[in-house]
XYZ file of C-alpha atoms in Angstrom:
678
model
C 16.556 4.686 59.878
C 13.642 6.864 58.955
C 12.915 4.619 55.856
C 13.142 1.549 58.002
C 10.677 2.817 60.687
C 8.364 4.032 57.807
C 8.494 0.558 56.171
C 7.724 -1.111 59.502
C 4.842 1.257 60.116
C 3.399 0.629 56.639
C 3.789 -3.132 57.109
C 1.932 -2.839 60.450
C -0.884 -0.918 58.727
C -1.011 -3.446 55.889
C -1.085 -6.490 58.109
C -3.777 -4.917 60.312
C -5.912 -4.087 57.218
C -5.451 -7.650 55.815
C -6.332 -9.136 59.283
C -9.373 -6.897 59.399
C -10.353 -7.867 55.883
C -9.996 -11.567 56.632
C -12.031 -11.158 59.866
C -14.694 -9.245 58.016
C -14.877 -11.826 55.322
C -15.220 -14.637 57.918
C -18.093 -12.754 59.532
C -19.742 -11.703 56.311
C -23.358 -12.597 56.112
C -24.443 -14.596 53.019
C -26.654 -12.715 50.769
C -30.103 -14.370 50.638
C -32.213 -14.011 47.489
C -34.912 -16.043 45.785
C -36.511 -16.535 42.370
C -39.208 -18.687 40.900
C -37.168 -21.878 41.630
C -35.618 -21.603 45.087
C -33.741 -19.666 47.819
C -30.148 -18.814 47.149
C -27.326 -18.135 49.605
C -24.660 -16.104 47.847
C -26.120 -17.231 44.592
C -26.047 -20.966 45.342
C -29.397 -22.718 45.234
C -30.514 -24.551 48.282
C -33.501 -26.830 49.116
C -33.953 -26.398 52.902
C -35.778 -28.678 55.432
C -37.655 -26.283 57.766
C -38.912 -27.624 61.045
C -41.471 -26.042 63.327
C -40.885 -25.881 67.037
C -42.554 -23.637 69.544
C -40.093 -22.395 72.133
C -42.733 -21.344 74.598
C -44.021 -24.883 74.688
C -40.646 -26.307 75.845
C -38.810 -25.661 79.072
C -35.869 -23.183 78.445
C -33.340 -25.529 79.924
C -34.161 -28.163 77.212
C -33.846 -25.753 74.199
C -30.099 -26.318 73.463
C -30.483 -30.073 73.227
C -33.715 -30.002 71.307
C -32.412 -27.596 68.729
C -29.329 -29.762 68.345
C -31.607 -32.842 67.720
C -33.400 -30.855 64.956
C -30.074 -30.001 63.402
C -28.897 -33.615 63.649
C -32.164 -34.713 61.952
C -31.219 -32.557 58.888
C -33.334 -29.494 59.621
C -31.662 -26.439 58.100
C -34.232 -23.700 59.075
C -36.226 -23.268 62.201
C -39.837 -22.064 62.109
C -41.566 -20.814 65.147
C -44.764 -19.049 66.082
C -44.652 -16.103 68.577
C -47.969 -16.464 70.422
C -49.236 -13.171 71.522
C -51.176 -14.466 74.569
C -48.144 -16.277 75.768
C -46.352 -12.987 76.263
C -49.151 -10.519 77.062
C -51.994 -12.572 78.468
C -52.659 -9.596 80.678
C -52.757 -6.276 78.834
C -49.602 -4.292 79.187
C -47.868 -7.050 81.224
C -45.242 -8.499 78.883
C -43.523 -11.764 79.998
C -40.304 -12.732 78.210
C -39.080 -14.795 81.164
C -38.232 -18.509 81.310
C -39.593 -20.544 78.354
C -41.085 -17.260 76.960
C -37.675 -15.771 76.481
C -37.555 -15.548 72.718
C -34.164 -13.750 72.602
C -32.472 -16.618 74.375
C -34.012 -19.122 71.991
C -32.769 -17.125 69.065
C -29.263 -17.005 70.555
C -29.213 -20.735 70.749
C -30.353 -21.033 67.136
C -27.492 -18.708 66.230
C -25.041 -20.860 68.163
C -26.187 -23.908 66.231
C -26.065 -22.087 62.841
C -29.781 -22.397 62.158
C -31.715 -19.646 60.396
C -35.182 -18.896 61.907
C -38.359 -17.812 60.193
C -40.615 -16.132 62.921
C -44.308 -16.435 62.477
C -45.318 -13.139 64.062
C -49.083 -13.229 64.021
C -51.012 -11.356 65.480
C -53.162 -14.448 64.622
C -51.220 -17.698 64.712
C -53.722 -20.453 65.456
C -51.424 -23.347 66.518
C -54.280 -24.709 68.505
C -53.786 -21.964 71.022
C -56.570 -20.151 72.833
C -58.062 -17.652 70.369
C -55.195 -18.548 67.895
C -52.862 -16.559 70.176
C -54.854 -13.296 70.382
C -55.257 -12.352 74.067
C -58.841 -12.369 75.527
C -58.622 -8.722 76.361
C -58.370 -7.655 72.643
C -61.940 -8.811 72.176
C -63.184 -6.381 74.879
C -61.766 -3.269 73.115
C -64.474 -2.915 70.449
C -62.139 -3.284 67.499
C -62.240 -5.781 64.729
C -59.387 -8.191 65.012
C -57.340 -9.280 61.940
C -58.390 -6.102 60.152
C -57.184 -2.707 59.253
C -59.182 -1.330 62.128
C -56.787 1.507 63.417
C -57.285 0.384 67.070
C -56.434 -3.200 66.301
C -53.382 -2.197 64.369
C -52.310 0.029 67.323
C -52.263 -3.089 69.522
C -50.412 -5.023 66.779
C -47.735 -2.263 66.570
C -47.136 -2.589 70.264
C -46.842 -6.436 69.892
C -44.425 -6.154 66.911
C -42.419 -3.642 68.850
C -42.202 -5.863 71.821
C -41.164 -8.870 69.683
C -38.506 -6.558 68.136
C -36.950 -6.055 71.489
C -36.042 -9.728 71.433
C -35.124 -9.716 67.705
C -32.937 -6.572 67.646
C -29.355 -7.340 66.845
C -30.264 -10.900 65.842
C -31.596 -10.183 62.374
C -29.791 -11.864 59.411
C -28.144 -8.570 58.340
C -26.642 -8.464 61.881
C -25.186 -11.840 61.651
C -28.173 -13.245 63.646
C -30.388 -16.094 62.723
C -33.785 -14.284 61.961
C -33.943 -14.742 58.220
C -37.654 -14.200 57.469
C -41.110 -13.560 58.972
C -44.643 -14.601 58.359
C -47.581 -12.190 58.745
C -50.781 -13.503 60.332
C -51.802 -17.057 59.299
C -54.500 -18.592 57.054
C -55.825 -15.190 56.285
C -58.607 -14.967 53.544
C -59.351 -11.275 53.411
C -57.757 -8.360 51.554
C -54.082 -8.382 50.890
C -53.925 -4.791 52.031
C -54.144 -6.012 55.683
C -51.080 -8.188 55.282
C -49.316 -5.270 53.632
C -50.168 -3.037 56.626
C -48.598 -5.674 58.938
C -45.453 -5.596 56.888
C -45.296 -1.875 56.832
C -45.707 -1.765 60.591
C -42.993 -4.271 60.995
C -40.550 -2.452 58.660
C -41.234 0.880 60.347
C -40.326 -0.593 63.632
C -36.990 -1.939 62.209
C -37.609 -5.454 60.872
C -35.347 -5.741 57.889
C -35.125 -9.335 56.591
C -34.159 -11.181 53.350
C -37.782 -12.362 52.792
C -41.281 -12.334 54.132
C -43.965 -15.121 53.866
C -47.632 -15.719 54.170
C -49.610 -18.956 54.106
C -50.714 -19.573 50.515
C -54.068 -20.749 51.661
C -56.876 -19.651 51.430
C -57.011 -17.432 48.334
C -57.000 -13.746 49.239
C -59.869 -11.540 48.190
C -57.459 -9.084 46.788
C -53.811 -9.965 46.273
C -50.565 -8.897 47.785
C -48.232 -7.113 45.314
C -45.880 -9.553 43.637
C -42.646 -10.210 45.473
C -43.754 -8.757 48.871
C -44.453 -12.150 50.504
C -43.708 -15.686 49.353
C -46.800 -17.818 49.701
C -46.034 -21.092 51.492
C -48.213 -24.200 51.323
C -48.897 -27.410 53.140
C -50.646 -30.705 53.398
C -51.590 -33.254 56.078
C -52.214 -37.028 55.962
C -55.262 -36.578 58.258
C -56.811 -33.795 60.279
C -58.135 -33.521 63.796
C -60.074 -30.454 62.639
C -62.299 -32.555 60.327
C -66.023 -32.448 61.379
C -66.486 -35.961 60.195
C -65.764 -38.760 62.740
C -65.345 -41.574 60.137
C -61.989 -43.101 59.267
C -60.117 -41.826 56.238
C -62.552 -38.955 55.671
C -62.041 -35.829 53.608
C -59.543 -35.211 50.859
C -56.366 -36.008 52.895
C -55.708 -38.903 50.407
C -54.604 -36.389 47.790
C -51.482 -35.678 49.786
C -50.243 -39.090 48.509
C -50.670 -38.177 44.796
C -48.082 -36.300 42.842
C -49.828 -33.112 41.725
C -48.865 -29.720 40.139
C -51.571 -28.048 42.246
C -50.057 -26.372 45.345
C -52.995 -25.621 47.568
C -54.288 -28.428 49.674
C -58.068 -28.580 50.051
C -57.648 -30.639 53.240
C -56.099 -28.005 55.552
C -58.264 -26.249 58.119
C -61.524 -27.643 56.562
C -63.395 -26.616 59.753
C -63.049 -23.010 58.768
C -61.967 -22.888 55.074
C -63.167 -24.105 51.775
C -61.319 -24.504 48.519
C -62.131 -24.797 44.786
C -59.601 -27.373 43.572
C -59.172 -26.832 39.890
C -56.074 -28.954 39.702
C -53.817 -26.267 38.234
C -51.351 -23.760 39.576
C -53.195 -20.466 39.515
C -51.863 -17.579 37.350
C -49.036 -15.800 39.099
C -48.236 -18.597 41.555
C -45.681 -20.053 39.183
C -43.633 -16.875 39.539
C -43.014 -17.884 43.203
C -40.868 -20.870 44.307
C -42.871 -23.787 45.642
C -42.209 -23.912 49.314
C -44.124 -25.521 52.176
C -44.492 -24.457 55.839
C -47.015 -26.920 57.008
C -46.303 -30.345 55.704
C -47.676 -32.631 58.502
C -44.866 -34.065 60.507
C -47.572 -35.630 62.620
C -51.079 -34.698 63.847
C -52.653 -33.674 67.143
C -55.666 -35.358 68.635
C -58.800 -33.302 69.195
C -61.518 -34.452 71.583
C -63.888 -35.373 68.756
C -61.229 -36.864 66.455
C -58.381 -38.932 67.777
C -56.052 -39.194 64.790
C -53.237 -41.860 64.938
C -50.407 -41.065 62.652
C -47.889 -43.509 61.194
C -44.278 -42.806 60.291
C -44.857 -43.582 56.640
C -47.590 -40.795 56.537
C -45.017 -38.052 56.864
C -42.329 -39.754 54.813
C -44.540 -40.547 51.849
C -45.936 -37.033 51.815
C -42.452 -35.426 51.930
C -41.299 -37.654 48.907
C -44.556 -36.646 47.066
C -43.948 -33.016 47.646
C -40.436 -33.059 46.466
C -41.486 -35.017 43.459
C -44.217 -32.466 42.779
C -41.864 -29.568 42.536
C -41.420 -28.316 46.090
C -38.037 -26.815 46.861
C -38.480 -26.297 50.541
C -40.060 -28.883 52.877
C -41.495 -27.154 56.031
C -42.801 -29.471 58.630
C -45.571 -28.726 61.114
C -44.746 -29.933 63.693
C -41.222 -31.185 63.699
C -41.020 -31.033 67.463
C -43.937 -31.388 69.902
C -44.338 -29.471 73.158
C -46.415 -28.729 76.174
C -48.681 -25.670 76.663
C -47.319 -23.331 79.314
C -49.357 -22.442 82.412
C -51.641 -19.500 81.778
C -52.000 -16.613 84.236
C -55.803 -16.286 83.791
C -56.855 -19.257 81.673
C -55.687 -22.511 80.148
C -54.009 -21.636 76.858
C -55.497 -24.399 74.613
C -58.112 -23.949 71.983
C -61.731 -24.907 72.846
C -65.123 -24.396 71.346
C -65.963 -22.086 74.336
C -63.349 -19.432 73.800
C -64.061 -16.003 72.246
C -62.412 -16.736 68.884
C -60.691 -19.636 66.966
C -63.012 -21.953 68.834
C -63.287 -24.649 66.125
C -61.981 -27.680 68.198
C -61.520 -28.818 71.767
C -57.799 -29.515 72.250
C -55.860 -30.992 75.171
C -55.128 -28.546 77.872
C -51.412 -29.235 78.151
C -49.994 -31.623 75.647
C -49.110 -30.542 72.224
C -47.091 -33.696 71.257
C -48.307 -33.766 67.633
C -46.957 -37.222 67.112
C -44.022 -35.322 65.629
C -40.612 -36.659 64.533
C -39.355 -35.318 67.985
C -42.204 -35.859 70.463
C -43.328 -33.661 73.327
C -40.287 -34.501 75.386
C -37.786 -34.750 72.577
C -37.833 -38.495 72.043
C -36.917 -39.558 68.435
C -39.892 -41.157 66.717
C -39.283 -43.492 63.734
C -39.962 -40.890 61.207
C -37.076 -38.735 62.583
C -34.805 -41.149 60.848
C -36.941 -41.721 57.799
C -37.173 -38.050 56.984
C -33.389 -37.484 57.763
C -32.622 -39.467 54.662
C -34.526 -36.923 52.531
C -32.830 -34.032 54.350
C -29.455 -35.482 53.515
C -30.523 -35.770 49.847
C -31.847 -32.232 49.855
C -28.578 -30.881 51.329
C -26.255 -32.553 48.926
C -28.379 -32.468 45.797
C -30.450 -29.377 46.405
C -28.444 -27.149 44.021
C -29.026 -29.797 41.277
C -32.656 -30.464 42.141
C -33.794 -26.756 42.531
C -33.905 -25.951 38.831
C -35.436 -29.202 37.693
C -38.990 -29.096 36.494
C -41.535 -31.576 37.761
C -43.081 -33.957 35.058
C -46.286 -35.940 35.885
C -46.537 -39.077 33.716
C -49.238 -40.612 35.787
C -52.706 -39.391 36.828
C -52.646 -36.493 39.152
C -56.241 -36.958 40.454
C -56.197 -40.511 41.522
C -59.383 -41.398 43.493
C -59.093 -42.395 47.124
C -57.740 -45.952 47.531
C -57.430 -46.487 43.786
C -54.830 -49.249 43.422
C -54.612 -49.327 39.585
C -51.771 -46.905 39.320
C -48.183 -46.657 40.357
C -47.931 -43.128 41.661
C -44.703 -41.500 40.277
C -43.195 -38.382 38.859
C -39.823 -37.153 37.901
C -37.849 -33.943 37.939
C -35.378 -33.188 35.094
C -33.054 -30.721 33.545
C -30.590 -31.152 30.699
C -30.713 -34.868 30.747
C -30.286 -35.304 34.488
C -33.119 -36.252 36.833
C -34.617 -37.852 39.804
C -37.550 -40.315 39.698
C -40.006 -40.106 42.696
C -42.138 -43.185 43.517
C -44.851 -43.517 46.079
C -46.800 -46.736 46.602
C -48.435 -45.805 49.879
C -51.658 -44.216 50.918
C -52.755 -43.813 54.509
C -55.180 -46.475 55.741
C -55.401 -47.979 52.364
C -53.824 -51.317 51.567
C -52.150 -50.657 48.200
C -50.699 -53.756 46.556
C -47.282 -54.558 45.024
C -46.985 -53.083 41.546
C -45.378 -55.743 39.496
C -43.395 -55.462 36.294
C -43.497 -51.765 36.125
C -41.136 -49.625 34.034
C -40.409 -46.089 34.531
C -38.589 -43.761 32.146
C -37.065 -40.337 32.566
C -34.522 -38.190 30.515
C -34.615 -40.823 27.817
C -33.457 -43.628 30.215
C -35.685 -46.685 30.578
C -35.407 -48.536 33.834
C -35.640 -52.315 33.908
C -38.929 -53.780 34.827
C -39.247 -54.071 38.563
C -41.732 -54.741 41.394
C -42.508 -51.761 43.716
C -43.706 -53.377 47.033
C -46.635 -51.978 48.885
C -45.731 -49.102 51.188
C -42.623 -48.153 49.394
C -41.757 -44.502 48.750
C -38.324 -43.729 47.223
C -36.160 -41.628 44.791
C -34.055 -43.060 42.000
C -31.237 -41.098 40.250
C -30.929 -40.606 36.531
C -27.649 -39.538 35.050
C -26.433 -38.233 38.435
C -22.804 -38.375 39.593
C -21.894 -40.850 36.822
C -24.698 -43.216 37.605
C -26.887 -43.742 34.494
C -29.555 -45.130 36.691
C -30.093 -47.098 39.846
C -33.046 -48.870 41.490
C -31.860 -47.781 44.800
C -32.580 -44.501 46.652
C -29.986 -41.839 46.408
C -29.174 -40.476 49.831
C -26.007 -38.332 49.951
C -22.537 -37.691 48.575
C -19.504 -36.843 50.604
C -15.771 -36.551 49.690
C -16.355 -38.082 46.306
C -18.442 -41.041 47.664
C -22.040 -41.618 46.786
C -24.497 -43.265 49.207
C -27.493 -45.235 48.079
C -30.149 -47.061 50.033
C -31.308 -50.541 49.124
C -35.136 -50.546 49.008
C -36.534 -53.647 50.671
C -38.222 -55.884 48.130
C -36.585 -54.113 45.123
C -33.626 -55.842 43.524
C -30.845 -53.272 43.237
C -29.565 -52.586 39.653
C -26.886 -49.964 39.133
C -25.928 -48.834 35.663
C -22.523 -47.056 35.842
C -19.409 -46.765 33.611
C -21.188 -48.578 30.833
C -21.835 -51.554 33.091
C -25.036 -52.839 34.555
C -24.602 -54.220 37.971
C -27.501 -56.601 38.945
C -28.724 -57.885 42.333
C -26.276 -55.733 44.186
C -26.398 -56.443 47.917
C -25.946 -53.804 50.631
C -22.527 -53.762 52.244
C -22.885 -50.842 54.548
C -20.024 -48.477 55.114
C -17.345 -51.003 55.301
C -16.892 -51.572 51.641
C -18.234 -49.871 48.401
C -20.199 -52.010 46.024
C -18.455 -50.299 43.049
C -15.519 -47.845 43.198
C -16.995 -44.986 45.264
C -20.559 -46.161 45.500
C -21.789 -47.460 48.780
C -25.173 -49.292 49.254
C -26.719 -49.124 52.692
C -29.595 -50.843 54.432
C -32.458 -48.579 55.613
C -31.299 -48.333 59.257
C -27.841 -47.290 58.230
C -29.099 -44.763 55.677
C -31.246 -43.065 58.372
C -28.161 -42.624 60.620
C -25.650 -41.865 57.929
C -22.985 -39.283 59.163
C -24.702 -39.301 62.549
C -23.105 -40.645 65.670
C -26.472 -41.596 67.132
C -26.104 -44.369 69.618
C -29.174 -43.490 71.521
C -31.501 -46.240 72.439
C -34.265 -46.692 74.817
C -34.778 -49.500 77.242
C -37.528 -50.328 79.827
C -36.171 -49.188 83.196
C -38.544 -51.139 85.369
C -42.132 -51.072 86.495
C -43.460 -48.185 88.543
C -45.944 -48.887 91.470
C -49.409 -47.524 91.210
C -52.699 -48.200 93.022
C -56.306 -47.198 92.573
C -57.766 -44.970 95.279
C -61.021 -44.005 93.782
C -63.537 -45.652 91.464
C -65.036 -43.647 88.702
C -68.305 -41.980 89.615
C -71.213 -40.909 87.507
C -70.405 -40.526 83.906
C -70.618 -37.016 82.470
C -72.973 -36.101 79.693
C -70.976 -35.472 76.513
C -72.322 -32.339 75.025
C -72.084 -31.071 71.471
C -70.389 -27.725 71.297
C -70.856 -24.546 69.219
C -68.945 -26.076 66.307
C -71.288 -29.144 66.239
C -68.653 -31.611 67.578
C -68.312 -33.298 71.030
C -66.898 -31.112 73.801
C -64.055 -32.173 76.027
C -64.504 -32.564 79.821
C -64.062 -29.600 82.139
C -62.021 -29.445 85.461
C -65.096 -30.383 87.453
C -65.747 -33.551 85.516
C -62.481 -35.102 86.804
C -63.969 -35.107 90.311
C -65.898 -38.199 88.974
C -62.813 -39.728 87.421
C -61.101 -42.929 88.510
C -58.129 -41.923 90.601
C -54.736 -43.685 90.787
C -51.515 -42.739 92.660
C -48.109 -43.358 90.962
C -45.005 -43.589 93.015
C -42.062 -41.704 91.536
C -38.623 -43.499 91.488
C -35.608 -41.733 92.685
C -33.993 -41.689 89.282
C -35.665 -39.194 87.128
C -33.871 -39.370 83.811
C -36.554 -41.250 81.944
C -40.075 -41.082 80.624
C -42.998 -42.278 82.639
C -45.068 -44.405 80.288
C -48.711 -44.890 81.282
C -50.506 -47.659 79.423
C -54.278 -47.228 79.924
C -57.513 -47.030 78.079
C -60.330 -44.547 78.853
C -61.646 -41.306 77.493
C -59.324 -38.680 78.937
C -56.398 -38.954 81.282
C -54.799 -36.182 83.381
C -51.607 -36.309 85.408
C -51.352 -34.059 88.562
C -48.591 -33.062 90.982
C -50.821 -32.110 93.890
C -53.324 -29.612 92.461
C -51.187 -28.733 89.574
C -52.052 -30.143 86.152
C -48.904 -31.445 84.537
C -50.155 -32.969 81.339
C -53.177 -34.607 79.738
C -53.959 -37.176 77.087
C -56.947 -37.841 74.792
C -56.928 -41.653 74.385
C -56.164 -42.882 70.888
C -54.210 -46.126 71.666
C -50.833 -44.598 72.256
C -49.273 -44.538 75.697
C -49.491 -41.516 77.749
C -45.935 -40.227 78.568
C -44.360 -37.715 80.905
C -40.753 -36.551 81.374
C -39.781 -37.145 84.983
C -36.933 -34.651 84.759
C -39.429 -31.873 84.690
C -40.682 -32.725 88.283
C -39.613 -30.822 91.241
C -37.264 -32.739 93.583
C -39.718 -32.853 96.389
C -42.368 -34.593 94.295
C -42.601 -38.308 95.214
C -46.112 -39.179 94.088
C -48.264 -38.245 91.136
C -52.030 -38.574 90.741
C -53.529 -39.942 87.618
C -57.243 -39.249 86.803
C -58.995 -41.238 84.028
C -62.501 -40.684 82.661
C -64.134 -43.870 81.446
C -65.059 -44.570 77.868
C -68.876 -44.356 77.377
C -71.084 -46.279 74.958
C -71.830 -44.642 71.568
C -69.431 -41.759 72.046
C -69.660 -39.193 69.110
C -65.851 -39.458 68.543
C -63.511 -40.956 66.051
C -61.290 -43.460 67.559
C -58.472 -45.141 65.407
C -58.016 -48.819 64.948
C -55.370 -48.903 67.609
C -57.638 -47.799 70.315
C -59.512 -50.474 72.443
C -63.002 -48.988 72.726
C -65.138 -52.077 72.825
C -66.096 -51.869 76.541
C -67.354 -48.673 78.277
C -64.801 -48.477 81.075
C -61.433 -47.313 82.135
C -58.301 -49.247 83.119
C -54.724 -48.537 84.050
C -52.766 -51.504 82.657
C -49.168 -50.698 83.348
C -46.858 -47.890 84.357
C -43.113 -48.138 83.599
C -39.921 -46.175 82.875
C -38.398 -45.722 79.383
C -34.847 -44.693 79.859
C -32.338 -43.434 77.412
C -29.152 -45.589 77.163
């Protein structure tokens, strides 16, 4: 009896121990490391897609759905600024409520299984007033963004406050916070960044990795391994001082290049010496981006209009140039929250970071997910790349980039097919780009590419095409179709419009293969999809939008005396102030009872503002796109909105894109309608 009881007792202990071990293993946090190639989770190489979203620019009740949309789009890491003046606009009064509740946002990211890189500041930029540094800091007699002890004392308080939101949600705790960035676009001594890191770690930040922006070049370096430098590129820039079309060096973003630093970012404040090579020491770090333009804002003086192909072609080029983390700025647009003392947008009249005049409220950024979460076309375009990065990242990560064509192709030069390949041990991927923003590149006929000893057949690459071809991947010797994903032994390719599909597999060459979709493979386990199906692969996305009817509006005030457009401290045109809208044309817009759609305002003019009574809801710098607003954000008792439009003026010192109608100095509200989600 004693032995039986002893046996039962020991069995209970053993089963309890095994249960605890199984539970502990299921809750075990993957070990995150990095080397010169990539991030690794438990030793497995990954090529993440990182998307920027600013929680404090989105109502808290929308966070869950919007984070899910990012995940559905293939985003595997969230990046997010923590704007100091969003949480401590008034000294000593911290506000973590509502849409400023960082902890709640992080908990949602944890629920969705998405790691988060927090960009802690103290300086962020992000087109926020003073780059995020509160006005009161500039009254204290300390030098901001420096090792001034008084400034660092304020930073310590800030970091400690942020830690109250982060504590228990760090990666080591099973939380989502996997990394942190210190400051942003800093060009001084690396010792300042190291002091920020020291302050953070003394408070309790303990993360797998830390980052900094890899531009501009620091005056003195940060010790190796302390912070991974992250890079970026944009197709165009609102910050450019020039008001001509296709200005600057943005065209270089469409060339495959070994050089990591863009000389087109923040050109209103930074300058670069582009020597075309990776500087010594940089090759010891992985090539990651944190600011690849998912879109672009409009500044008052420069109204950039972005196209879906801009973001997609840049992303293909960055992968083909060796990048092993694509970080998009922005991936999701937003709306500036109401300030307690001031508007929270960047302007030329603020104490610091006064390079541009930005809209007061909107931060739409023409991103894959717009200000109100609507999926723009490049959401689906980029998703194809994200599927590829997820399924082939482990293979791609160690592949070296090879540049068979010129890396410094002049702007608009149409004499080259831009391409590169990445390869290792006879396996590879060919990256092709025949697109440059605002330039009409032509079809490239009878071109032949070669990688890993495999010559492709001569083909035509149509104008506007950006794609990735496999070489000795998953049994496919080569294919003139874009490789998208693999799942349960099946391989999914996309048929590129205008390119005859040839697949060499199992010693056979299948020519002129036609897309059959998901219903039937074109050969054994190989599926060939059209572009729309490829963008929605493994995604039950039946969302569509339909016009929900016209919305009544009427004009109640003609525009008065036109304001004088002044040139600001940064030598570009200044945006209008509140008082200027007293002379605007005024319209009333009747709000329908159903409020589940977007209000679409088709107008032309200089600037439009939408009000609920005296409260400014949103604004728009006219660039040819419609002005939209989410009706679900309105209070129930709101039945009418007021729209104020300032007229266009002759010879405005402003860049307007081709899509804007600016021939006649005037304003006009053409149409107001609902766009409803089906």
